[in-house]
Coordinates of C-alpha atoms in Angstrom, one line a residue:
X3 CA 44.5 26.1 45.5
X4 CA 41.6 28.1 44.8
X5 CA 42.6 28.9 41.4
X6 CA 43.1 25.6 40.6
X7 CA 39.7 24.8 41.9
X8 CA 38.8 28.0 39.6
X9 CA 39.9 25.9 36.7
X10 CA 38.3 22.7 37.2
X11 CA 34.9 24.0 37.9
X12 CA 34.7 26.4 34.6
X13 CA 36.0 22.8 32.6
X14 CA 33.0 21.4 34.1
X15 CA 30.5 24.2 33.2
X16 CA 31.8 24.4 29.6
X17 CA 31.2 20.8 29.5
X18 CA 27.9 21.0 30.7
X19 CA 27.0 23.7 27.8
X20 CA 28.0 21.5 24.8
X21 CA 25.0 20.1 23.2
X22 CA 24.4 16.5 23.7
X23 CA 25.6 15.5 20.2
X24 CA 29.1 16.3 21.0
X25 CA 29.1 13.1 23.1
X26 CA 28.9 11.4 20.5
X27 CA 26.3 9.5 18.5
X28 CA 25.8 7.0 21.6
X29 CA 24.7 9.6 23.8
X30 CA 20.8 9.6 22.4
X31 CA 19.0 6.5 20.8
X32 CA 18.4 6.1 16.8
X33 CA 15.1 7.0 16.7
X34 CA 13.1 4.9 13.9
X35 CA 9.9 5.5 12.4
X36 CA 8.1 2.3 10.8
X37 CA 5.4 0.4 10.0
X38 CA 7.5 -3.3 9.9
X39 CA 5.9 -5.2 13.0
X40 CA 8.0 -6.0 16.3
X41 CA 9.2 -9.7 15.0
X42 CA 10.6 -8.1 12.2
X43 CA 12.5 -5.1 14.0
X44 CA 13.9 -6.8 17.1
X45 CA 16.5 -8.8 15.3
X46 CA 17.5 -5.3 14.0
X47 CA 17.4 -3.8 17.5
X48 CA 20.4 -6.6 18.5
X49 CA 22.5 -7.1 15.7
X50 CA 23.2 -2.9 16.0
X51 CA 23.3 -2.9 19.8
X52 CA 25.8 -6.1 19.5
X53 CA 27.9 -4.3 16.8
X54 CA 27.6 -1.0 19.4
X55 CA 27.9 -1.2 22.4
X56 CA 26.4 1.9 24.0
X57 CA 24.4 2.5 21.6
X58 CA 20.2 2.0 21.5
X59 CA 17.3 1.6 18.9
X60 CA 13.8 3.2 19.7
X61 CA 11.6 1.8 17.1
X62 CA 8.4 4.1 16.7
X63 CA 5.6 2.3 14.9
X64 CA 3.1 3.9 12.7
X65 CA 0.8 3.1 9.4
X66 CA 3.3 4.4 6.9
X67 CA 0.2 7.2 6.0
X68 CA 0.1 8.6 9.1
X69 CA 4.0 8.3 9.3
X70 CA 4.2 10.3 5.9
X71 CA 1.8 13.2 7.4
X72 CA 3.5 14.0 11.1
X73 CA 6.9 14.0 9.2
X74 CA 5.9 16.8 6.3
X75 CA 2.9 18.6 9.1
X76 CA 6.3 18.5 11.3
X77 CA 4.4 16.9 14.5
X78 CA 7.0 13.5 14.0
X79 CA 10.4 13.7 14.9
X80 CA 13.0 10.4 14.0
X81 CA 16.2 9.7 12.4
X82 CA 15.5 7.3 9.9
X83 CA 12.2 6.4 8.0
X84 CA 12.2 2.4 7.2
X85 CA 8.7 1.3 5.1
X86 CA 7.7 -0.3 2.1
X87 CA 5.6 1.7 -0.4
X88 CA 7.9 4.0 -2.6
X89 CA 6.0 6.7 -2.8
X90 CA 5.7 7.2 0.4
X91 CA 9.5 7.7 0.4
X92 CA 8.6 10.2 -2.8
X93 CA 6.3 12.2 -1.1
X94 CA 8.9 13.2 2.0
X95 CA 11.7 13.7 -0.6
X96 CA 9.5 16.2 -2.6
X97 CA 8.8 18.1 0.8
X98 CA 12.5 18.3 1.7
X99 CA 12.6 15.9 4.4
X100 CA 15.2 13.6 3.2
X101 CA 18.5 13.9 3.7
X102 CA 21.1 12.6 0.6
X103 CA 22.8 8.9 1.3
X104 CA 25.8 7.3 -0.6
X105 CA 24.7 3.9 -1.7
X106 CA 26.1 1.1 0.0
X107 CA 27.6 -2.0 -1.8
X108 CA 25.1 -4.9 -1.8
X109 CA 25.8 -6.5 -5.3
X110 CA 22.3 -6.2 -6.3
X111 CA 21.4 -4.7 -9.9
X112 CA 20.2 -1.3 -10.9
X113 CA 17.0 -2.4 -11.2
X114 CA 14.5 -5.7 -10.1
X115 CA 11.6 -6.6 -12.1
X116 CA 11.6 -2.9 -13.9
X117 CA 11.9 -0.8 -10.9
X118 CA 15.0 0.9 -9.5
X119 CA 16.6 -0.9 -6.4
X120 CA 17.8 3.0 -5.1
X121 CA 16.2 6.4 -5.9
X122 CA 18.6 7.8 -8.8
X123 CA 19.1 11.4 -6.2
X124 CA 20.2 9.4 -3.3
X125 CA 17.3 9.7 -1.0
X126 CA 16.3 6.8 0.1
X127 CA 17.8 3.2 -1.1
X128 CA 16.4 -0.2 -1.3
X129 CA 17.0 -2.9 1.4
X130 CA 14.8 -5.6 0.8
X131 CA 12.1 -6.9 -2.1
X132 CA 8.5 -6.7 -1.4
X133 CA 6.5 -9.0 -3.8
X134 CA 2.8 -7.8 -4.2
X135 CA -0.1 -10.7 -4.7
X136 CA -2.4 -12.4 -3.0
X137 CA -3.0 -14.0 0.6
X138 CA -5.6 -16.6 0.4
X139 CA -6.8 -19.5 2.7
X140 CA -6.6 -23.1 0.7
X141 CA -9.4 -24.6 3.0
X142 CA -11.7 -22.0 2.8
X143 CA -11.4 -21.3 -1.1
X144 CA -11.6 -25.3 -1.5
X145 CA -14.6 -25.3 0.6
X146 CA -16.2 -22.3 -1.8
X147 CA -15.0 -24.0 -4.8
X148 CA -13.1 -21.6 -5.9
X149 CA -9.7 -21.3 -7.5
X150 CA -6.5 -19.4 -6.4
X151 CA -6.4 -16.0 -8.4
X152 CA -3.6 -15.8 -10.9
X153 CA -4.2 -12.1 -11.8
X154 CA -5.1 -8.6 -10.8
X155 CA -8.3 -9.1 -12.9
X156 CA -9.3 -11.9 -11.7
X157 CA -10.6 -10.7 -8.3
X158 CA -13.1 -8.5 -10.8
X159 CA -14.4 -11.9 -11.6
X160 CA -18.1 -12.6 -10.1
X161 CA -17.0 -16.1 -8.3
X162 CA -15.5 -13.6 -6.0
X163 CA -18.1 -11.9 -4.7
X164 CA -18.2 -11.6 -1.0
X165 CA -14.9 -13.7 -1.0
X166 CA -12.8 -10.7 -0.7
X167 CA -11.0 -8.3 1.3
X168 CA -9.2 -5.1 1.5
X169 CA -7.3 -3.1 3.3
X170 CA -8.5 0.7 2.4
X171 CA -5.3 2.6 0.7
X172 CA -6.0 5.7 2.9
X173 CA -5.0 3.6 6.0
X174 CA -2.3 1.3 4.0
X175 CA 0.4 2.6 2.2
X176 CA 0.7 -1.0 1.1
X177 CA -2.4 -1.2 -0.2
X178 CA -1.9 2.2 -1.8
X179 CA 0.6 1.1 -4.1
X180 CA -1.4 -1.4 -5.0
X181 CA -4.1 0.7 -6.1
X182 CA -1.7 3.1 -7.4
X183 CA 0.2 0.5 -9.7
X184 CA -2.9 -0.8 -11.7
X185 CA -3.6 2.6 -12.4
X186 CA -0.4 3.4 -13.9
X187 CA -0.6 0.0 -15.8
X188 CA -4.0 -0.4 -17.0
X189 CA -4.7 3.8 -17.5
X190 CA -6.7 6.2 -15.0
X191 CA -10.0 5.0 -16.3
X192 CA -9.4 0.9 -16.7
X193 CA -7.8 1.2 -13.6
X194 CA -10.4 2.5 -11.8
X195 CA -12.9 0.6 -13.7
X196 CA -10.8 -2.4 -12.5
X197 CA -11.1 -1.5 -8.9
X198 CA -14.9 -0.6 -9.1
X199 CA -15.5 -4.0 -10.1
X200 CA -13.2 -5.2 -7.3
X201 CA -14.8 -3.6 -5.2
X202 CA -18.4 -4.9 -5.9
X203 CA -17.2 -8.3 -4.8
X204 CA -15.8 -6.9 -1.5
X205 CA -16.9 -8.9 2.1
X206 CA -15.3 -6.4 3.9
X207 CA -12.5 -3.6 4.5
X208 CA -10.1 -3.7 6.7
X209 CA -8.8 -1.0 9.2
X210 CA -5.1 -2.2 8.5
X211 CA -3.1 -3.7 6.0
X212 CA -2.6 -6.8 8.2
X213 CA -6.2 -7.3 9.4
X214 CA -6.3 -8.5 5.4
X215 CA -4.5 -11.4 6.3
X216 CA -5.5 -11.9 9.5
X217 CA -9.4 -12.2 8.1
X218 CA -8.5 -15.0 5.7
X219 CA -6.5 -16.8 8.0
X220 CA -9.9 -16.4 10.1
X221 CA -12.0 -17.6 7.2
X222 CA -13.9 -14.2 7.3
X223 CA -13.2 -14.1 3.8
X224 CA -11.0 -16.1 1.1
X225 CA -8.5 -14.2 -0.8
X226 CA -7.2 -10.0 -0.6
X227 CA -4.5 -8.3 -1.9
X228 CA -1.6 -8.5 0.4
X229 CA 2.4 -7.9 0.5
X230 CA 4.1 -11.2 0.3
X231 CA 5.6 -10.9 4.4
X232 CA 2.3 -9.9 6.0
X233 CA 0.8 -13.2 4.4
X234 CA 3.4 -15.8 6.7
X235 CA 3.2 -13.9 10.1
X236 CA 4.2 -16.4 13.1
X237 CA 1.0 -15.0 14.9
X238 CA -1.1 -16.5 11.9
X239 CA -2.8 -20.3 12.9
X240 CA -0.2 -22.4 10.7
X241 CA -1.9 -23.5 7.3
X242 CA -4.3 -20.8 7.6
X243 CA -2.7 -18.8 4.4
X244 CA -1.2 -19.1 1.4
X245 CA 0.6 -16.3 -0.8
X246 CA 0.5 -16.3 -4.7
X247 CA 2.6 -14.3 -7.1
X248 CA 0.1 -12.9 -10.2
X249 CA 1.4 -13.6 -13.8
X250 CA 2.3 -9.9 -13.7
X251 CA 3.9 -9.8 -10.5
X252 CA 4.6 -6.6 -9.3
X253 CA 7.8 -6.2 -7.2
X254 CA 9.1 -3.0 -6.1
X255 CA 12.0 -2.3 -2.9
X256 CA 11.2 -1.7 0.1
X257 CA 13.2 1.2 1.7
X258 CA 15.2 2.9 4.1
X259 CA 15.9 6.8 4.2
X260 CA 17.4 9.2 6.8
X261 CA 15.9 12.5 7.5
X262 CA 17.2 15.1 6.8
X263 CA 16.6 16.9 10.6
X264 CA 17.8 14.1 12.0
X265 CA 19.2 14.8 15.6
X266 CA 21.3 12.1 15.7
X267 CA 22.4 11.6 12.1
X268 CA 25.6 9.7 12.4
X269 CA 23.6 7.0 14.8
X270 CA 21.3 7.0 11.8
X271 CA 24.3 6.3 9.2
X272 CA 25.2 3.3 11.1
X273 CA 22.0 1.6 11.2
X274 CA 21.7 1.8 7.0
X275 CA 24.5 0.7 7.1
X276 CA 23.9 -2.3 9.5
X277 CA 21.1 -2.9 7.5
X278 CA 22.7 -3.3 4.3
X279 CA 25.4 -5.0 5.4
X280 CA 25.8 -8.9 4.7
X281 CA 24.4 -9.6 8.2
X282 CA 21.7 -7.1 7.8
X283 CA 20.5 -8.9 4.7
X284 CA 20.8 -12.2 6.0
X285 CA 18.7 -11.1 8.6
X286 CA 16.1 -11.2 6.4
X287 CA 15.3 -14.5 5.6
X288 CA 15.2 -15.3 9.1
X289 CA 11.3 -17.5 8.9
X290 CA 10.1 -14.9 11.8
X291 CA 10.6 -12.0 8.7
X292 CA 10.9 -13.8 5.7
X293 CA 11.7 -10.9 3.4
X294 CA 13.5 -11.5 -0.1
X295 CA 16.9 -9.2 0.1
X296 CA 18.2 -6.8 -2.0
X297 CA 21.5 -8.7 -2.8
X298 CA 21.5 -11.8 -4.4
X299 CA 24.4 -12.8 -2.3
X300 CA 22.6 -12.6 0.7
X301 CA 20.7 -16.5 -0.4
X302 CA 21.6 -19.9 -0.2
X303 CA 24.7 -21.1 -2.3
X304 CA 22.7 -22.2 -5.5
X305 CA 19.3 -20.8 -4.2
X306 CA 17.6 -17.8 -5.0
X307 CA 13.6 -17.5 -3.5
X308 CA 11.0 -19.2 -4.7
X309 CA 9.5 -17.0 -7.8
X310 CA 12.8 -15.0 -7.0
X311 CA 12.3 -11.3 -8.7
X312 CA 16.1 -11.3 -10.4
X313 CA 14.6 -13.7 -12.7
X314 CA 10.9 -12.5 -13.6
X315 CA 9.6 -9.3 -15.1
X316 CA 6.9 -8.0 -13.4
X317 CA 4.0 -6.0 -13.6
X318 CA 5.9 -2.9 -15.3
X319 CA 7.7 -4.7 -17.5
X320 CA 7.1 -2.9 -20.4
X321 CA 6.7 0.3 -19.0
X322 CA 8.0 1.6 -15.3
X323 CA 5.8 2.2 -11.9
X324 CA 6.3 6.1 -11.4
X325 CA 6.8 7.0 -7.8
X326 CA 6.7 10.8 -8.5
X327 CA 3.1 10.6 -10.2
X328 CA 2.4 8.3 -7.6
X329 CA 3.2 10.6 -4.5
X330 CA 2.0 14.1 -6.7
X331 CA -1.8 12.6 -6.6
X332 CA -1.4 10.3 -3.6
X333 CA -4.1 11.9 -1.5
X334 CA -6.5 12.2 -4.3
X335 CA -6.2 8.7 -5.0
X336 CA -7.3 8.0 -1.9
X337 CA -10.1 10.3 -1.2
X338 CA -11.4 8.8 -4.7
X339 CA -11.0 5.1 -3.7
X340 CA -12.8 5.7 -0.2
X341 CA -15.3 7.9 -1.7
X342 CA -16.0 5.5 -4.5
X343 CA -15.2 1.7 -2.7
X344 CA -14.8 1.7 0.9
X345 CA -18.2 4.0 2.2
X346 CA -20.3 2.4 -0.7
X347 CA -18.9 -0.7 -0.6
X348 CA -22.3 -2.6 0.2
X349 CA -24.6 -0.6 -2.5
X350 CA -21.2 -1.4 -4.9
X351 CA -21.9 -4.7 -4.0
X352 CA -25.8 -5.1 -5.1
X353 CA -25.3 -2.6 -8.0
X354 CA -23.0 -5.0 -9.7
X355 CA -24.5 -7.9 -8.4
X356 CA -27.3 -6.5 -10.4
X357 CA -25.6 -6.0 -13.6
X358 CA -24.0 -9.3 -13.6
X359 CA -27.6 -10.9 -13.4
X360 CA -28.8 -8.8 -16.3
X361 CA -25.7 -9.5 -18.2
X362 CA -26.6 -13.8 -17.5
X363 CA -30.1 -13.5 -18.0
X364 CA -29.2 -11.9 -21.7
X365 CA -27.4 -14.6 -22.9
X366 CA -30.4 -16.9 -22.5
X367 CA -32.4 -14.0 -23.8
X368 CA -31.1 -11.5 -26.3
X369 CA -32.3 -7.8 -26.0
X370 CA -30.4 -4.8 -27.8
X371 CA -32.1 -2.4 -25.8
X372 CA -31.6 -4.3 -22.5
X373 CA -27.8 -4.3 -23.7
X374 CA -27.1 -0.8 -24.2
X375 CA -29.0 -0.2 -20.8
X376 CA -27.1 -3.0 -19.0
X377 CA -23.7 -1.4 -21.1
X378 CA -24.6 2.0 -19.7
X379 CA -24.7 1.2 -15.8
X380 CA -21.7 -0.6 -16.6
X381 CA -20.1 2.5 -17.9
X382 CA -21.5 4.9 -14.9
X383 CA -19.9 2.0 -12.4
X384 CA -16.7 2.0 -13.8
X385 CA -16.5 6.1 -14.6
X386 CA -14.0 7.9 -12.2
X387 CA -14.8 11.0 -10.9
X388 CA -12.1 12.9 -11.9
X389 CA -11.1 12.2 -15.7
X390 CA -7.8 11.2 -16.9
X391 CA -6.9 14.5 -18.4
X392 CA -7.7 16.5 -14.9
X393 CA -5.8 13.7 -12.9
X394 CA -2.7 14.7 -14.5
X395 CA -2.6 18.1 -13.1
X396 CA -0.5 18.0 -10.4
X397 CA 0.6 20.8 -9.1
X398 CA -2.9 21.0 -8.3
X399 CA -3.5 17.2 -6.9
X400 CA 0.0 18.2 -4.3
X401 CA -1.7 20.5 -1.9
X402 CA -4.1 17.9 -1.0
X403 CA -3.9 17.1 2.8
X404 CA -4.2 13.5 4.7
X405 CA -7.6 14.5 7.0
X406 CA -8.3 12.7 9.9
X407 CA -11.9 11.5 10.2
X408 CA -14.0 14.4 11.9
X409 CA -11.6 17.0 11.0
X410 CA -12.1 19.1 8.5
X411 CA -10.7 19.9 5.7
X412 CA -9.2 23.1 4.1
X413 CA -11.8 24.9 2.1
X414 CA -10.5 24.1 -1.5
X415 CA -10.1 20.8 -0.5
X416 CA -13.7 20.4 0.7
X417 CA -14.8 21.6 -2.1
X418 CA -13.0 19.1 -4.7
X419 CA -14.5 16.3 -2.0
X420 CA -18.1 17.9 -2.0
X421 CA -17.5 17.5 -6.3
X422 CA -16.5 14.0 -6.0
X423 CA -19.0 12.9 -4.2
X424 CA -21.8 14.1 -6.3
X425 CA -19.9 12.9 -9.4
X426 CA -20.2 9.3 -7.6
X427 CA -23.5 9.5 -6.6
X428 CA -24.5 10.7 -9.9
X429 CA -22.7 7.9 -12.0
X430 CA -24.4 5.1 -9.0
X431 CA -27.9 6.5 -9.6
X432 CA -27.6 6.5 -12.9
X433 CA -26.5 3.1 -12.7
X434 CA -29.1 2.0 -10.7
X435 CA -32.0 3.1 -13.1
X436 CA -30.4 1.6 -16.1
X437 CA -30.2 -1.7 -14.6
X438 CA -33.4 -1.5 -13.2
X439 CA -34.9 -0.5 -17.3
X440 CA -33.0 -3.4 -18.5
X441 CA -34.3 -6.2 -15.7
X442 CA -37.6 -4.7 -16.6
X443 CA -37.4 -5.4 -20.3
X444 CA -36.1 -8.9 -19.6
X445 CA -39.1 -9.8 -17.5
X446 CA -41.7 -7.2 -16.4
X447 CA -42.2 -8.4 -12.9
X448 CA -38.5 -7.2 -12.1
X449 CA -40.2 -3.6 -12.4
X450 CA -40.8 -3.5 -8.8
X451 CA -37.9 -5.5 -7.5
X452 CA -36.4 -3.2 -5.4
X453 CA -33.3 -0.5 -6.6
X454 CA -32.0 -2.6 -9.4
X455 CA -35.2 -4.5 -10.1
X456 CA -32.2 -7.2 -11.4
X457 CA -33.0 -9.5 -8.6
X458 CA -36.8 -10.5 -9.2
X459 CA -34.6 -12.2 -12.5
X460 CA -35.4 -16.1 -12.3
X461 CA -32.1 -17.6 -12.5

């Protein structure tokens, strides 16, 4: 008897030592790190719980930038990382974090629009399409008298100013790659020159990607860059917003990638493969989500969506998006765009509002002199502050850290930021007193008009 009961108890306490994964993957939730919003994850949530039983989804939102820096600082635990921007997906592969996946068969082509559907070492493959464009409200741009943008430069335009908004790429990875892709397409300096000018005809940037969409639907402001599924949200007042494709559209996958520390890996395996599964995809162009999927047998017999990607070019058509530059200089992109755009986005504003005035009042009255002035600020607005050869250095670009705000940052990094900044405000003040010598020449009184001296002008 009592060695029976011997028996049973040491069963029990040998039991009770097994780690929890030996249950089983059941025994623990899949824990998911993502910025997708909660309509678009709760359909997820009970197509896997329906297919098993016993088994939970913890969904644990973040901005896909602060998602990026508590995986590689180690402060965020999960099993799968599910987002949009590629390079944020580069950036945690470089670091180690990812573990290796076997694709899954969806039917869908090597590549979309130029870019790869999965990453070529297995570390992350593509679920769904993201098109990249433009959210605008129809009333409030027919109200302005303005037209819909049909291209990246077109928001450089002056009958934008004060029309638009951003999201700042430092808080976005969505707007990130955005900022990130004209870069690699127009060069380091048009880019940037691109987005300076952009920037001059900001109203306003945004804390959040979706707070871009949610300000034109409010009629805070008309038009901003946007990815194509935060521009239809259910929350939005219908007929509010609008989405345009640009003539170079740019149309990259969005994601899905297990890490590689995952403690509950084979939970993890199931929910890729859930969500590349033929009901996975079809969950996708449920109206709450509206994505485009990955595999073109995932539509409508005889459809394919509306400016469908397996049918257009896009933006790299003639020459690929790189995700590894991309996440190798990812943090000095961004301390260069918020340096540069978002905490001078107001003296941006009257500097090229300036310049654009000089520039109108010389074609009614022709001045070399005032040119090559008015040419000069031009130059010092657009002029990065790191040049295109330096950018490309980046071993050195990789040991940048994300900072939080009232932090600070490690010593060489303060330093580069310290350089930046003086670069800026030495191209905006040499800007400034160029404009200022050509309103001057163009009509003396604009001497004393203020920084520029542009706007004492007459019209």
């Amino acid at each position: 008897m009592f060695r029976v009961l011997a028996v049973c108890l040491a069963a029990v306490f040998v039991h009770l030592a097994l780690p929890a994964t030996a249950a089983g993957p059941d025994a623990r939730p899949v824990r998911v790190l993502t910025s997708f919003p909660p309509q678009f994850l709760e359909p997820y949530r009970r197509a896997f719980e329906e297919r098993h039983p016993g088994s939970t989804i913890e969904f644990v939102q973040r901005k896909t930038t602060a998602a990026v820096a508590g995986i590689v600082g180690g402060r965020q635990r999960a099993d799968v990382f599910w987002a949009s921007a590629p390079d944020a997906f580069e950036i945690l592969k470089a670091a180690g974090r990812l573990a290796r996946l076997k694709p899954r068969p969806t039917g869908a082509p090597e590549r979309i629009a130029g870019y790869p559907v999965n990453d070529p070492d297995g570390a992350y493959l593509g679920f769904a399409l993201s098109g990249y464009g433009f959210v605008y409200n129809p009333d409030y741009l027919a109200e302005k008298g303005l037209p819909v943008p049909r291209a990246w430069s077109d928001l450089a335009a002056p009958i934008y100013a004060g029309h638009i908004g951003i999201s700042a790429p430092s808080r976005s990875g969505t707007m990130h790659l955005m900022v990130e892709a004209i870069l690699q397409v127009y060069g380091w300096e048009r880019g940037w020159g691109l987005w300076s000018e952009i920037g001059g005809n900001l109203a306003t940037v945004t804390a959040r990607s979706f707070g871009v969409s949610a300000g034109v639907a409010g009629g805070r402001f008309g038009v901003g860059p946007s990815i194509d599924f935060l521009a239809n949200q259910d929350s939005l007042p219908r007929g509010s917003t609008a989405f345009a494709l640009p003539e170079e559209t740019l149309f990259v996958p969005a994601s899905i990638a297990v890490l590689r520390d995952a403690d509950n890996r084979e939970g993890a395996e199931r929910f890729v493969d859930l969500v590349l599964s033929p009901e996975g995809q079809a969950i996708l162009l449920e109206p709450a989500i509206a994505r485009l999927p990955i595999s073109p047998a995932a539509y409508p017999a005889g459809e394919t969506a509306p400016d469908s990607p397996f049918r257009r070019e896009g933006l790299f058509a003639h020459g690929l998006f790189d995700p590894r530059l991309s996440a190798a200089r990812y943090e000095l992109v961004n301390i260069i765009f918020d340096e540069m755009i978002t905490f001078r986005r107001a003296e941006l504003a009257r500097l090229w509002r300036s310049v654009r005035t000089v520039e109108a009042a010389l074609v009614r009255r022709g001045d070399a002199e005032a040119a090559r002035l008015v040419g000069e600020a031009r130059d010092a607005l657009t002029r990065p502050p790191v040049g295109a050869d330096e950018a490309m250095d980046l071993e050195r670009w990789r040991t940048l850290e994300r900072v939080r705000r009232g932090v600070p940052a490690p010593e060489p990094q303060a330093r580069l930021e310290a350089r930046i900044k003086a670069a800026i405000d030495d191209n905006l003040r040499r800007a400034a007193r160029a404009v200022a010598e050509a309103a001057a020449r163009l009509d003396p009184r604009a001497a004393g008009g203020g920084a520029s001296g542009a706007e004492a002008l007459p019209p």
